XYZ file of C-alpha atoms in Angstrom:
228
model
C 65.305 47.654 43.616
C 66.447 44.243 42.428
C 63.548 42.640 44.278
C 60.995 44.958 42.617
C 62.506 44.205 39.221
C 62.242 40.486 39.904
C 58.580 40.782 40.953
C 57.794 42.829 37.848
C 59.451 40.231 35.592
C 57.518 37.410 37.272
C 54.234 39.272 36.838
C 55.021 39.910 33.171
C 55.960 36.245 32.705
C 52.734 35.157 34.413
C 50.610 37.511 32.277
C 52.272 36.217 29.109
C 51.623 32.632 30.117
C 47.972 33.444 30.875
C 47.662 35.115 27.459
C 49.147 32.095 25.714
C 46.918 29.758 27.714
C 43.844 31.812 26.834
C 44.765 31.797 23.137
C 45.311 28.028 23.236
C 41.963 27.561 24.946
C 40.238 29.702 22.310
C 41.879 27.764 19.476
C 40.928 24.478 21.124
C 37.301 25.632 21.467
C 37.183 26.681 17.802
C 38.779 23.408 16.701
C 36.360 21.385 18.821
C 33.387 23.310 17.384
C 34.601 22.789 13.809
C 35.180 19.111 14.487
C 31.688 18.747 15.993
C 30.118 20.512 12.992
C 32.107 18.297 10.600
C 31.106 15.088 12.406
C 27.456 16.198 12.489
C 27.519 17.058 8.776
C 29.245 13.779 7.967
C 26.596 11.913 9.936
C 23.777 13.673 8.081
C 25.476 13.001 4.739
C 25.983 9.319 5.545
C 22.372 9.034 6.711
C 21.088 10.539 3.461
C 23.476 8.400 1.437
C 22.470 5.225 3.266
C 18.813 6.114 2.849
C 19.179 6.667 -0.899
C 21.567 3.833 -1.701
C 20.450 1.112 0.718
C 17.291 1.798 2.691
C 15.201 3.176 -0.199
C 15.811 0.261 -2.607
C 15.365 -2.268 0.188
C 11.978 -0.747 1.034
C 11.051 -0.885 -2.665
C 12.103 -4.531 -2.835
C 10.099 -5.296 0.308
C 6.968 -3.693 -1.182
C 7.445 -5.536 -4.495
C 7.819 -8.883 -2.708
C 4.694 -8.175 -0.649
C 2.831 -7.389 -3.892
C 4.102 -10.604 -5.469
C 2.592 -12.462 -2.553
C -0.732 -10.806 -3.461
C -0.415 -11.740 -7.132
C 0.615 -8.214 -8.211
C 3.620 -8.267 -10.535
C 5.730 -5.180 -11.139
C 9.386 -4.232 -11.257
C 11.625 -2.285 -8.898
C 12.270 1.140 -10.438
C 15.862 1.670 -9.315
C 19.218 2.265 -10.986
C 21.117 -0.998 -11.258
C 24.458 -0.838 -9.457
C 27.353 -3.305 -9.220
C 26.797 -4.196 -5.596
C 24.605 -6.391 -3.411
C 21.642 -4.005 -3.668
C 21.899 -4.015 -7.462
C 21.990 -7.812 -7.461
C 18.875 -7.932 -5.267
C 17.038 -5.526 -7.600
C 17.972 -7.648 -10.638
C 16.833 -10.833 -8.903
C 13.466 -9.373 -7.860
C 12.873 -7.937 -11.342
C 13.719 -11.290 -12.920
C 11.216 -12.970 -10.609
C 8.573 -10.392 -11.488
C 9.177 -10.843 -15.227
C 8.918 -14.610 -14.858
C 5.638 -14.368 -12.997
C 4.278 -11.978 -15.621
C 5.254 -14.412 -18.367
C 3.629 -17.243 -16.420
C 0.407 -15.249 -15.979
C 0.346 -14.389 -19.696
C 0.956 -18.044 -20.570
C -1.898 -19.199 -18.329
C -4.208 -16.551 -19.820
C -3.466 -17.720 -23.356
C -4.042 -21.352 -22.402
C -7.370 -20.320 -20.868
C -8.248 -18.867 -24.288
C -7.357 -22.247 -25.838
C -4.283 -20.833 -27.582
C -2.372 -24.057 -27.081
C 0.493 -23.057 -29.361
C 1.661 -20.537 -26.763
C 5.143 -21.411 -25.583
C 6.916 -21.063 -22.257
C 10.679 -21.467 -22.090
C 12.053 -23.318 -19.091
C 14.610 -21.299 -17.141
C 16.765 -24.336 -16.413
C 16.683 -28.103 -16.058
C 15.416 -27.573 -12.518
C 12.558 -25.248 -13.507
C 9.811 -27.433 -12.060
C 7.162 -24.697 -12.338
C 7.843 -24.096 -16.022
C 7.813 -27.820 -16.792
C 4.573 -28.275 -14.844
C 2.890 -25.458 -16.769
C 3.996 -26.879 -20.124
C 2.729 -30.314 -19.076
C -0.573 -28.722 -18.038
C -0.856 -27.074 -21.467
C -0.192 -30.355 -23.264
C -2.703 -32.231 -21.115
C -5.389 -29.596 -21.671
C -4.674 -29.569 -25.410
C -5.003 -33.365 -25.532
C -8.267 -33.248 -23.592
C -9.527 -30.450 -25.828
C -8.650 -32.433 -28.952
C -10.422 -35.506 -27.598
C -13.478 -33.409 -26.748
C -13.475 -31.835 -30.212
C -13.306 -35.257 -31.846
C -16.182 -36.526 -29.732
C -18.271 -33.441 -30.457
C -17.490 -33.701 -34.163
C -18.791 -37.259 -34.259
C -21.904 -36.381 -32.223
C -22.363 -32.991 -33.946
C -22.736 -31.391 -30.500
C -20.981 -28.221 -29.394
C -20.558 -26.444 -26.100
C -19.985 -22.895 -24.937
C -19.170 -21.133 -21.708
C -20.149 -17.555 -20.951
C -17.996 -15.278 -18.774
C -20.561 -13.025 -17.088
C -18.139 -10.262 -16.086
C -17.272 -9.285 -19.667
C -19.782 -11.324 -21.727
C -16.970 -13.165 -23.487
C -17.571 -16.785 -24.451
C -15.386 -19.843 -24.783
C -16.778 -21.865 -27.674
C -15.801 -25.341 -28.846
C -14.729 -25.941 -32.445
C -17.867 -27.970 -33.194
C -20.015 -25.122 -31.858
C -18.393 -22.848 -34.419
C -19.011 -25.501 -37.070
C -22.698 -25.616 -36.114
C -22.915 -21.846 -36.514
C -21.194 -22.171 -39.889
C -18.145 -20.176 -38.798
C -14.923 -21.244 -40.510
C -12.696 -18.449 -39.213
C -10.158 -19.547 -36.580
C -9.678 -18.069 -34.111
C -13.023 -16.299 -33.912
C -13.866 -13.568 -31.403
C -17.071 -15.073 -30.054
C -19.081 -13.229 -27.400
C -22.607 -13.349 -25.986
C -23.668 -10.403 -28.147
C -22.255 -12.137 -31.223
C -24.176 -15.302 -30.364
C -27.439 -13.347 -30.127
C -26.948 -12.232 -33.720
C -27.215 -15.882 -34.811
C -30.494 -16.471 -32.945
C -33.610 -16.609 -35.085
C -35.581 -13.367 -34.766
C -38.706 -15.193 -33.552
C -36.744 -16.889 -30.740
C -34.531 -13.988 -29.693
C -36.654 -12.747 -26.780
C -37.020 -16.311 -25.501
C -33.252 -16.783 -25.475
C -32.628 -13.469 -23.709
C -35.283 -14.220 -21.085
C -34.020 -17.743 -20.410
C -30.412 -16.605 -20.101
C -31.368 -13.915 -17.595
C -33.336 -16.459 -15.561
C -30.458 -18.913 -15.660
C -28.230 -16.355 -13.934
C -30.357 -16.524 -10.770
C -31.753 -20.049 -10.822
C -30.642 -23.532 -11.722
C -30.063 -23.392 -15.496
C -32.981 -24.959 -17.371
C -32.714 -26.348 -20.915
C -34.500 -24.652 -23.784
C -34.647 -24.929 -27.541
C -34.257 -22.205 -30.137
C -33.499 -21.818 -33.790
C -30.306 -20.282 -35.139
C -29.436 -18.800 -38.481
C -25.958 -19.949 -39.471
C -23.334 -17.832 -41.196
C -24.371 -19.639 -44.385
C -28.002 -18.559 -43.966
C -29.288 -21.986 -42.922
C -31.914 -22.301 -40.166
């Protein structure tokens, strides 16, 4: 009887241990699953965060720099943050703004607006200093040309075929009797000053000169003062 009782107690003890072991195994499986789900979710979150905070602005900066190499100037549209990415965005945008200002400056100089200014960024801004020196040299050459044309009473003009705009010297405007400065001179405006009897000749010669070596011709003009 004592032996049967001992066997029964051992079986009960064994069953209890198996139950506890099974419960521990179940809890461990659940904990491992939760931990795996948490790590996976954390990885996805970090990937999205890295993509938004780092990868996305870096790709934008890369595209902007590639565009700058092609002469296309635009800014990085991204929220400025107090970190390395934010500093990179600010630097690229500053570069883009500077190039835009330089392009605008060059455009104005091409229109002979020599009073256009360009502020140097620093004492070491060699590009800015070179552009200002270019402006001053062109202005000096333009003044010398204007003085020579004034003495000779000879003007010159240059037609931009793509938009029919014209760059006209000061003495050319004087010859046409135009005192307004600056004056929006274009090819169509010039045709209005051509004498009616010579208008078709001028149109024909200018069309021919687009496809052949330009040949000289003479025509009469009617100045703004009504003089022929």
